[in-house]
mmCIF file of C-alpha atoms in Angstrom:
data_model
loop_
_atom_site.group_PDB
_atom_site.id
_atom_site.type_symbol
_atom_site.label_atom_id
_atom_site.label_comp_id
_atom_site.label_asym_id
_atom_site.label_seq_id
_atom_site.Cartn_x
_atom_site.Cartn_y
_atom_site.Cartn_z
ATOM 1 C CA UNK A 48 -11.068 18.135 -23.583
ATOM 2 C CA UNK A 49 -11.551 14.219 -24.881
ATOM 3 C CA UNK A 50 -13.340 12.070 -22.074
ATOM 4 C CA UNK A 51 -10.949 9.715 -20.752
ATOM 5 C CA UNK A 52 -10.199 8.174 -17.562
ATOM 6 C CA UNK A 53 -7.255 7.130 -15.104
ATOM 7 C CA UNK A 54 -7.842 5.515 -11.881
ATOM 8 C CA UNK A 55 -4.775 5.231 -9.517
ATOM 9 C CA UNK A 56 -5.195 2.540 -6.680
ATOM 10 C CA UNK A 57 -3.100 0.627 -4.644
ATOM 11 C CA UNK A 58 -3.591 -3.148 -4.986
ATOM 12 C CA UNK A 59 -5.539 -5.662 -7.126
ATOM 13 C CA UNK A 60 -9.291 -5.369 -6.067
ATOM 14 C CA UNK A 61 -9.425 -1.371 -5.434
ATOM 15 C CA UNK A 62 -10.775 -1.180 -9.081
ATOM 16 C CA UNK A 63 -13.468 -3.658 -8.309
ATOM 17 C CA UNK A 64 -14.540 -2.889 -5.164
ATOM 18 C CA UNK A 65 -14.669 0.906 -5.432
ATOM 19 C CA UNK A 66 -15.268 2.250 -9.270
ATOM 20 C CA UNK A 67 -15.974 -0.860 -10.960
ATOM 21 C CA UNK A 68 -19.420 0.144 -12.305
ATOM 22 C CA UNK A 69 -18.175 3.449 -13.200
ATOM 23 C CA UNK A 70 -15.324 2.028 -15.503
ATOM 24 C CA UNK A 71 -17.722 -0.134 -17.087
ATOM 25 C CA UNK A 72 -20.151 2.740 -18.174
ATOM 26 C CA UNK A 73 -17.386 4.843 -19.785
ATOM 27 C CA UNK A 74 -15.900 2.113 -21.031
ATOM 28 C CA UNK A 75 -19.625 1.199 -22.864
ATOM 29 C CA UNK A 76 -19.836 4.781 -23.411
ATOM 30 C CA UNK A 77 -16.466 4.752 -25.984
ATOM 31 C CA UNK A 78 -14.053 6.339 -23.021
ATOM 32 C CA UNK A 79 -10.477 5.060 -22.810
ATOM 33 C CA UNK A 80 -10.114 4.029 -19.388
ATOM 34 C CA UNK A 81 -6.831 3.523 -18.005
ATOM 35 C CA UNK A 82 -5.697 2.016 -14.923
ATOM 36 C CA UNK A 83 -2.664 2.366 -12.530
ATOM 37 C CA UNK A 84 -2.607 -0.703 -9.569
ATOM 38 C CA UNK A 85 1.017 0.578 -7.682
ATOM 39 C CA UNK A 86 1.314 -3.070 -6.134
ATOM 40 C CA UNK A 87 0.419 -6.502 -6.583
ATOM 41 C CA UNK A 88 -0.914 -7.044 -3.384
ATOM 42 C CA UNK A 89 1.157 -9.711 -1.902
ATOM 43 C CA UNK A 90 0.466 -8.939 1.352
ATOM 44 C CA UNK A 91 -3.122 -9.789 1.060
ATOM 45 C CA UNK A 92 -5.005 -12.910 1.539
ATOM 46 C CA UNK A 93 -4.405 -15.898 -0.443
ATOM 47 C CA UNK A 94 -8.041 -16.826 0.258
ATOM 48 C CA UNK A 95 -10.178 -19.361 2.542
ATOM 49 C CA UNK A 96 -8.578 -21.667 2.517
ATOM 50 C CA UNK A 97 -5.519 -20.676 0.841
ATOM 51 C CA UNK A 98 -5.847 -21.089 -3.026
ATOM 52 C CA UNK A 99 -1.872 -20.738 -3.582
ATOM 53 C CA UNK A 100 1.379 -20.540 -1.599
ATOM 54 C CA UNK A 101 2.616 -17.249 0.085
ATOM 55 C CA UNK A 102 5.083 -17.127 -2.860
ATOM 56 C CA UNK A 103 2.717 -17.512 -5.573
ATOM 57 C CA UNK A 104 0.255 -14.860 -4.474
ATOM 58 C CA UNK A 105 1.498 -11.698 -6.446
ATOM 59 C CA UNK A 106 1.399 -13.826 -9.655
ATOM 60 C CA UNK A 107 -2.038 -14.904 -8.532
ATOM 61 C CA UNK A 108 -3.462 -11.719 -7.915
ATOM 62 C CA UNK A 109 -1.964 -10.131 -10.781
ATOM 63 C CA UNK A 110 -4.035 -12.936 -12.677
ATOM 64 C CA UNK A 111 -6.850 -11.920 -11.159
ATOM 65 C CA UNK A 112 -6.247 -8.436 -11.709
ATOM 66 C CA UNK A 113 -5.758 -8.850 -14.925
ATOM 67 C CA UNK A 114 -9.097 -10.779 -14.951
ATOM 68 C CA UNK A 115 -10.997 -8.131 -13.398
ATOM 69 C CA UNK A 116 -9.987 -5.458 -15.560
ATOM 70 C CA UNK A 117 -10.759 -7.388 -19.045
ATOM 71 C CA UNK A 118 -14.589 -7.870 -17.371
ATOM 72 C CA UNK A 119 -15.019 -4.489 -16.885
ATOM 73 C CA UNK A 120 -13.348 -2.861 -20.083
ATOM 74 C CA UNK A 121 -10.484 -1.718 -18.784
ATOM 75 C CA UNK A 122 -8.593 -0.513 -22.055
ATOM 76 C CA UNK A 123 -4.878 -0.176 -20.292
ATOM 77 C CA UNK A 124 -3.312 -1.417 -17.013
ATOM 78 C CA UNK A 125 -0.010 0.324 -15.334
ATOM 79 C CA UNK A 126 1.439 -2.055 -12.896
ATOM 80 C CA UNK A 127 3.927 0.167 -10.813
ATOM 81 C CA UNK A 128 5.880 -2.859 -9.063
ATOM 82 C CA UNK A 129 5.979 -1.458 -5.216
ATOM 83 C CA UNK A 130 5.711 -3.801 -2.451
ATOM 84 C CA UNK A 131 2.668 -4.415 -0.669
ATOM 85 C CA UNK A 132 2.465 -2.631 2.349
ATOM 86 C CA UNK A 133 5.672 -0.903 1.702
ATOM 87 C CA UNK A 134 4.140 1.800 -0.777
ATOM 88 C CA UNK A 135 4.410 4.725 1.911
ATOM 89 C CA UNK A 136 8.592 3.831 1.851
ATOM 90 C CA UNK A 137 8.408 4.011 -2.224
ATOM 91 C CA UNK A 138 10.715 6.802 -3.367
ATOM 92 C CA UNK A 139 8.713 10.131 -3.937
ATOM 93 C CA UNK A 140 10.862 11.249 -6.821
ATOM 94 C CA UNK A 141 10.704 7.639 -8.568
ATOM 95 C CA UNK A 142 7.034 7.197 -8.451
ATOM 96 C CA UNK A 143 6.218 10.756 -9.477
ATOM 97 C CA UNK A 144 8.480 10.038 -12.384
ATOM 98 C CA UNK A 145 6.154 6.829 -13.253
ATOM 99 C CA UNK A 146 2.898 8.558 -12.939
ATOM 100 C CA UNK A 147 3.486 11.610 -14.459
ATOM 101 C CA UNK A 148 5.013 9.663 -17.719
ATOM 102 C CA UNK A 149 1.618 7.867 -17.465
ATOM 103 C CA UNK A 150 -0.227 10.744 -17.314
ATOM 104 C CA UNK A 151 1.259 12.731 -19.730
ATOM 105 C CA UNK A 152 0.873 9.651 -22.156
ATOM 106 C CA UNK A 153 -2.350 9.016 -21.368
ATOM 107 C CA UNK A 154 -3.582 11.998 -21.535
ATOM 108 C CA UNK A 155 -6.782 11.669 -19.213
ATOM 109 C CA UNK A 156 -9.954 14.041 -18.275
ATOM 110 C CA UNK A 157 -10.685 12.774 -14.973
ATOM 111 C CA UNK A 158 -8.066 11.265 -12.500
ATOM 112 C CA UNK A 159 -9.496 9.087 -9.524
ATOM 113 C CA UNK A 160 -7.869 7.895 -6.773
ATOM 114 C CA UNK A 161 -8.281 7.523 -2.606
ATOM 115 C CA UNK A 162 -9.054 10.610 -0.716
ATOM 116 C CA UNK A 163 -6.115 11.582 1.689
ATOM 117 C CA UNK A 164 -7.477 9.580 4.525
ATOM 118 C CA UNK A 165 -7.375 6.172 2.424
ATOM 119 C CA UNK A 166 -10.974 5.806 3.136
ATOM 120 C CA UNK A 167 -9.790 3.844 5.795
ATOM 121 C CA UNK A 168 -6.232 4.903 6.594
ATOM 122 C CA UNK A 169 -4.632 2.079 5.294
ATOM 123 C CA UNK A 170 -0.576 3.030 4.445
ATOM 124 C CA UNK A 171 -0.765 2.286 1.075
ATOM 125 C CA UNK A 172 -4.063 3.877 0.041
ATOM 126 C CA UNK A 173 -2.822 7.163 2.022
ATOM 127 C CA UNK A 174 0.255 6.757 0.186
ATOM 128 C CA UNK A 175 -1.082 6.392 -3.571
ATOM 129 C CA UNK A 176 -3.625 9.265 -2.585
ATOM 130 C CA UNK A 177 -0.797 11.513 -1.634
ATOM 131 C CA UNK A 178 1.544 10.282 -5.092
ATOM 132 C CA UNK A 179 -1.027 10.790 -7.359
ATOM 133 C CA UNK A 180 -2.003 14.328 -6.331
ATOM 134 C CA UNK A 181 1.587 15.200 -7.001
ATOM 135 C CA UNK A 182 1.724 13.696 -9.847
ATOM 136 C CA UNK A 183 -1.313 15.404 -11.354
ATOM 137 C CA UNK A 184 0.241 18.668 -9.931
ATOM 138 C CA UNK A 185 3.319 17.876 -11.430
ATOM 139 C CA UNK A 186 2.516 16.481 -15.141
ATOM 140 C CA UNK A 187 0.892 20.279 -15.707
ATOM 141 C CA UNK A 188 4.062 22.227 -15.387
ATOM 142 C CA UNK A 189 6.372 21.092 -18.689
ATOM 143 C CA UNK A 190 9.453 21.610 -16.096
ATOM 144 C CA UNK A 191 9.011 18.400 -14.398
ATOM 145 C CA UNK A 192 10.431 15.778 -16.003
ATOM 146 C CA UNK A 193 10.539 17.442 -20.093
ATOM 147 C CA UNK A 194 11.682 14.170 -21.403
ATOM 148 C CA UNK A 195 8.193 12.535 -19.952
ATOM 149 C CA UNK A 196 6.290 13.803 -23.046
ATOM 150 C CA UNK A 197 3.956 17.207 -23.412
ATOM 151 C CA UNK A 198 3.065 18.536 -20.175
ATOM 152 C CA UNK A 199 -0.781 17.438 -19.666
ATOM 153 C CA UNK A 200 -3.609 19.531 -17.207
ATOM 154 C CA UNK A 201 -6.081 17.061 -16.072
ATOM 155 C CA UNK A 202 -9.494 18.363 -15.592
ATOM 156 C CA UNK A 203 -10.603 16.971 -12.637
ATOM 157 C CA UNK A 204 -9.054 15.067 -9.704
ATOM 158 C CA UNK A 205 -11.885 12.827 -7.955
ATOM 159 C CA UNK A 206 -11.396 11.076 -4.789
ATOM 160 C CA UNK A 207 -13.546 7.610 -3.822
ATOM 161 C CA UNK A 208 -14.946 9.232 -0.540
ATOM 162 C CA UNK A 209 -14.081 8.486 3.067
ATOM 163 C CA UNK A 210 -17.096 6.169 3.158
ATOM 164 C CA UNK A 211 -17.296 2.766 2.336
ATOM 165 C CA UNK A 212 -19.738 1.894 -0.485
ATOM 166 C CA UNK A 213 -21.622 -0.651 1.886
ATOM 167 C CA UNK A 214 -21.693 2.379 4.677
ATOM 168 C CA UNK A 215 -23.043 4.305 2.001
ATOM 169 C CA UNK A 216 -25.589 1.915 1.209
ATOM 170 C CA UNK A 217 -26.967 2.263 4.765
ATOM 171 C CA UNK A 218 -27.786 5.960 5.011
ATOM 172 C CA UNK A 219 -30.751 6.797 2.955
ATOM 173 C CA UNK A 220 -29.645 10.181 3.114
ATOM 174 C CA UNK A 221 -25.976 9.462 1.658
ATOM 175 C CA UNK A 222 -26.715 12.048 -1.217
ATOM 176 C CA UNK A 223 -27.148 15.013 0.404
ATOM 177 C CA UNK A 224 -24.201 14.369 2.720
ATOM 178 C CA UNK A 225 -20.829 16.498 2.127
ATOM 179 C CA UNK A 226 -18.083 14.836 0.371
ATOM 180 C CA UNK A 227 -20.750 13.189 -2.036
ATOM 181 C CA UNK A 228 -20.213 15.116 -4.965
ATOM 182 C CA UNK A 229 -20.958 12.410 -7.523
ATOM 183 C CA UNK A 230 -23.527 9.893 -7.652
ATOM 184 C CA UNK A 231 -23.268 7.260 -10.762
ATOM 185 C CA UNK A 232 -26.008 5.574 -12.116
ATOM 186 C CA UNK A 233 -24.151 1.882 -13.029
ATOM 187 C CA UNK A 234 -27.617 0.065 -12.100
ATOM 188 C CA UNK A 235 -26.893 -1.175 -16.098
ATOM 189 C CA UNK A 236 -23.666 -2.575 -15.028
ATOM 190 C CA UNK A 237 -24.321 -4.699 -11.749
ATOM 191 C CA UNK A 238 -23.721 -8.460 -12.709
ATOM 192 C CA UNK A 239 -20.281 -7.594 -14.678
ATOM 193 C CA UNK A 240 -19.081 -5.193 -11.752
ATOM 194 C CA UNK A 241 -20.079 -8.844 -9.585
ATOM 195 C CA UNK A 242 -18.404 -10.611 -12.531
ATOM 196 C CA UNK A 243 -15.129 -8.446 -11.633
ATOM 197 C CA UNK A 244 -15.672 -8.703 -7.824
ATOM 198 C CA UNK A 245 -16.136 -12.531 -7.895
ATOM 199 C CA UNK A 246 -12.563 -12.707 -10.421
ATOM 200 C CA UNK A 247 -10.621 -11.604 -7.252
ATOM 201 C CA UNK A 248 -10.515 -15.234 -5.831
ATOM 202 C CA UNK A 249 -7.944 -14.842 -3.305
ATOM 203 C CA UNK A 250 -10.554 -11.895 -1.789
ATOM 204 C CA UNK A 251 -13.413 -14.054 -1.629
ATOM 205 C CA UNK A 252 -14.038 -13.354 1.828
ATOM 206 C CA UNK A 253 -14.119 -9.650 1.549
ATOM 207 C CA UNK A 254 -16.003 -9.444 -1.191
ATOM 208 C CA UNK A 255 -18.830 -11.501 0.157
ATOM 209 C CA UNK A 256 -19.013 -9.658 3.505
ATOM 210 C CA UNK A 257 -19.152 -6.659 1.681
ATOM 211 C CA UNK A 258 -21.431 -7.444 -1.090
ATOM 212 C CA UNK A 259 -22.589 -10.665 -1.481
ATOM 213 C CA UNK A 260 -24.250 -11.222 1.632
ATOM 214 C CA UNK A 261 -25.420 -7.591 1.508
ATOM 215 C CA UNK A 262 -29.134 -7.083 2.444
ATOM 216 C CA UNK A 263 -29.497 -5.265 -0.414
ATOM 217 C CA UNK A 264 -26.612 -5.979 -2.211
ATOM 218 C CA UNK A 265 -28.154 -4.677 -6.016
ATOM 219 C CA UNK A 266 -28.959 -1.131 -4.665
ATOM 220 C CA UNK A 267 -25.353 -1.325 -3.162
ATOM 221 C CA UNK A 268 -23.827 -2.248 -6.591
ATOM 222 C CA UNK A 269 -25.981 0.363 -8.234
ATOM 223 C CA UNK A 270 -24.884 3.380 -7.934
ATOM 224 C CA UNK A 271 -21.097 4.728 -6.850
ATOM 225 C CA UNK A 272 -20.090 7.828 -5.146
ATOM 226 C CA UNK A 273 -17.007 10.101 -5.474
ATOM 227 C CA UNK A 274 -15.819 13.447 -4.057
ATOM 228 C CA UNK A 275 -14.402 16.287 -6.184
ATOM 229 C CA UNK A 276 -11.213 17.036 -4.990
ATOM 230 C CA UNK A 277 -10.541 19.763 -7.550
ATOM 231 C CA UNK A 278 -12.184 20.556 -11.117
ATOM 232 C CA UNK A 279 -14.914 22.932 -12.426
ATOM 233 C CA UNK A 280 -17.437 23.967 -10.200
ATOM 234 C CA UNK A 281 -20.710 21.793 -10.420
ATOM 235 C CA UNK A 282 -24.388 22.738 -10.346
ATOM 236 C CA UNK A 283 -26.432 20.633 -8.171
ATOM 237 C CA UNK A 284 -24.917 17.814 -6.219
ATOM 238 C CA UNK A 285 -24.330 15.123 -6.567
ATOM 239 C CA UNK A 286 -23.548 15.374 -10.121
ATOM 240 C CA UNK A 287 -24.521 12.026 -12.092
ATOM 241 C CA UNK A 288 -21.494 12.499 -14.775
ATOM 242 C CA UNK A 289 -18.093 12.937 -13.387
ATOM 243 C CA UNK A 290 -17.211 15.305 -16.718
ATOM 244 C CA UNK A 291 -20.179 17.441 -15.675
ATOM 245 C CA UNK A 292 -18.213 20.759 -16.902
ATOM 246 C CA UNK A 293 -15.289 19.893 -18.131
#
């Protein structure tokens, strides 16, 4: 199966804050990486203090989205066009249509996305958890949607786990913990995964309780952990490759 990956988040900074090392390693390593953002995040923060008006923020973040994904070698980005905060209303049949058409065109190894909690139970991250893993379901079996292109099994579904990063940081013994399944070296990668962070403007303020101010925010940015939510059994874990077996 060709190594390529999809990532299927919610709103502009998801990308950065939880894979962005890993997209710039396969992206070095010759992958095609795709990503799918399902809003524009207008119901975010437009920073502190505000650097635009209420109205201007989904342009703005979009920017920076855009921003964030040419730092870290994004090669293609899916905006979906749901509201913020609204993504749990979005019609099931609509966005299944949209993702499966992506994946079937796309063509991926390795799908990641939010594990059903959301990591932190957040509507929208529960909500593009729960579309996605239909979707992947659903772009197998050529009777969904025939017109959507050749029906497409992904190898491997792979969920950012129920743990932040900067939680994970913390516990020294966050590898042999259940639910880490992969553990990925992207030491290599720290200043452009900052580079990417730092491009989200309007999130400032997150970002630098989160990372910057981090007492050790390099070991933080060094490594990234995901859970398998199906795929090929592994051998010991974590795993350091998520295509270990496919």
């Amino acid at each position: 199966m060709p190594r390529s990956l999809f990532l299927s988040f919610a709103h502009p900074d998801d990308e950065s804050f939880l894979a962005g090392g890993t997209v710039c390693r396969y992206a070095d390593e010759g992958l095609r990486v795709v990503l799918s953002t399902a809003t524009r995040g207008e119901a975010g923060k437009a920073g502190d203090p505000p650097l635009c008006a209420p109205g201007e923020l989904p342009d703005v973040r979009e920017r920076e989205l855009r921003e964030a994904a040419a730092i870290l070698g994004v090669s293609a980005l899916h905006l979906l066009g749901y509201h913020d905060r609204s993504l749990d209303q979005a019609p099931p049949a609509t966005i299944r249509e949209q993702l499966v058409s992506l994946l079937r065109l796309e063509r991926p190894a390795v799908v990641i996305t939010f594990d059903p909690n959301g990591a932190n139970l957040h509507p929208d991250h529960v909500a593009i958890s729960r579309f996605t893993s239909d979707a992947v379901a659903a772009a197998a079996d050529p009777r969904w949607y025939p017109g959507a292109g050749p029906a497409h099994q992904v190898g491997r579904l792979a969920w950012v786990t129920g743990r932040h990063p900067w939680e994970l940081a913390r516990d020294a013994d966050a590898h042999r913990q259940p639910g880490v399944d992969f553990a990925i070296d992207v030491g290599r990668w720290v200043a452009r995964r900052l580079a990417a962070l730092e491009a989200h403007r309007t999130q400032r303020a997150s970002v630098t309780r989160h990372f910057l101010r981090h007492a050790d925010r390099d070991r933080l940015l060094a490594v990234e952990f995901f859970r398998q939510a199906w795929g090929p059994g592994l051998g010991a874990r974590p795993a350091p490759d998520l295509f270990e077996g496919l």
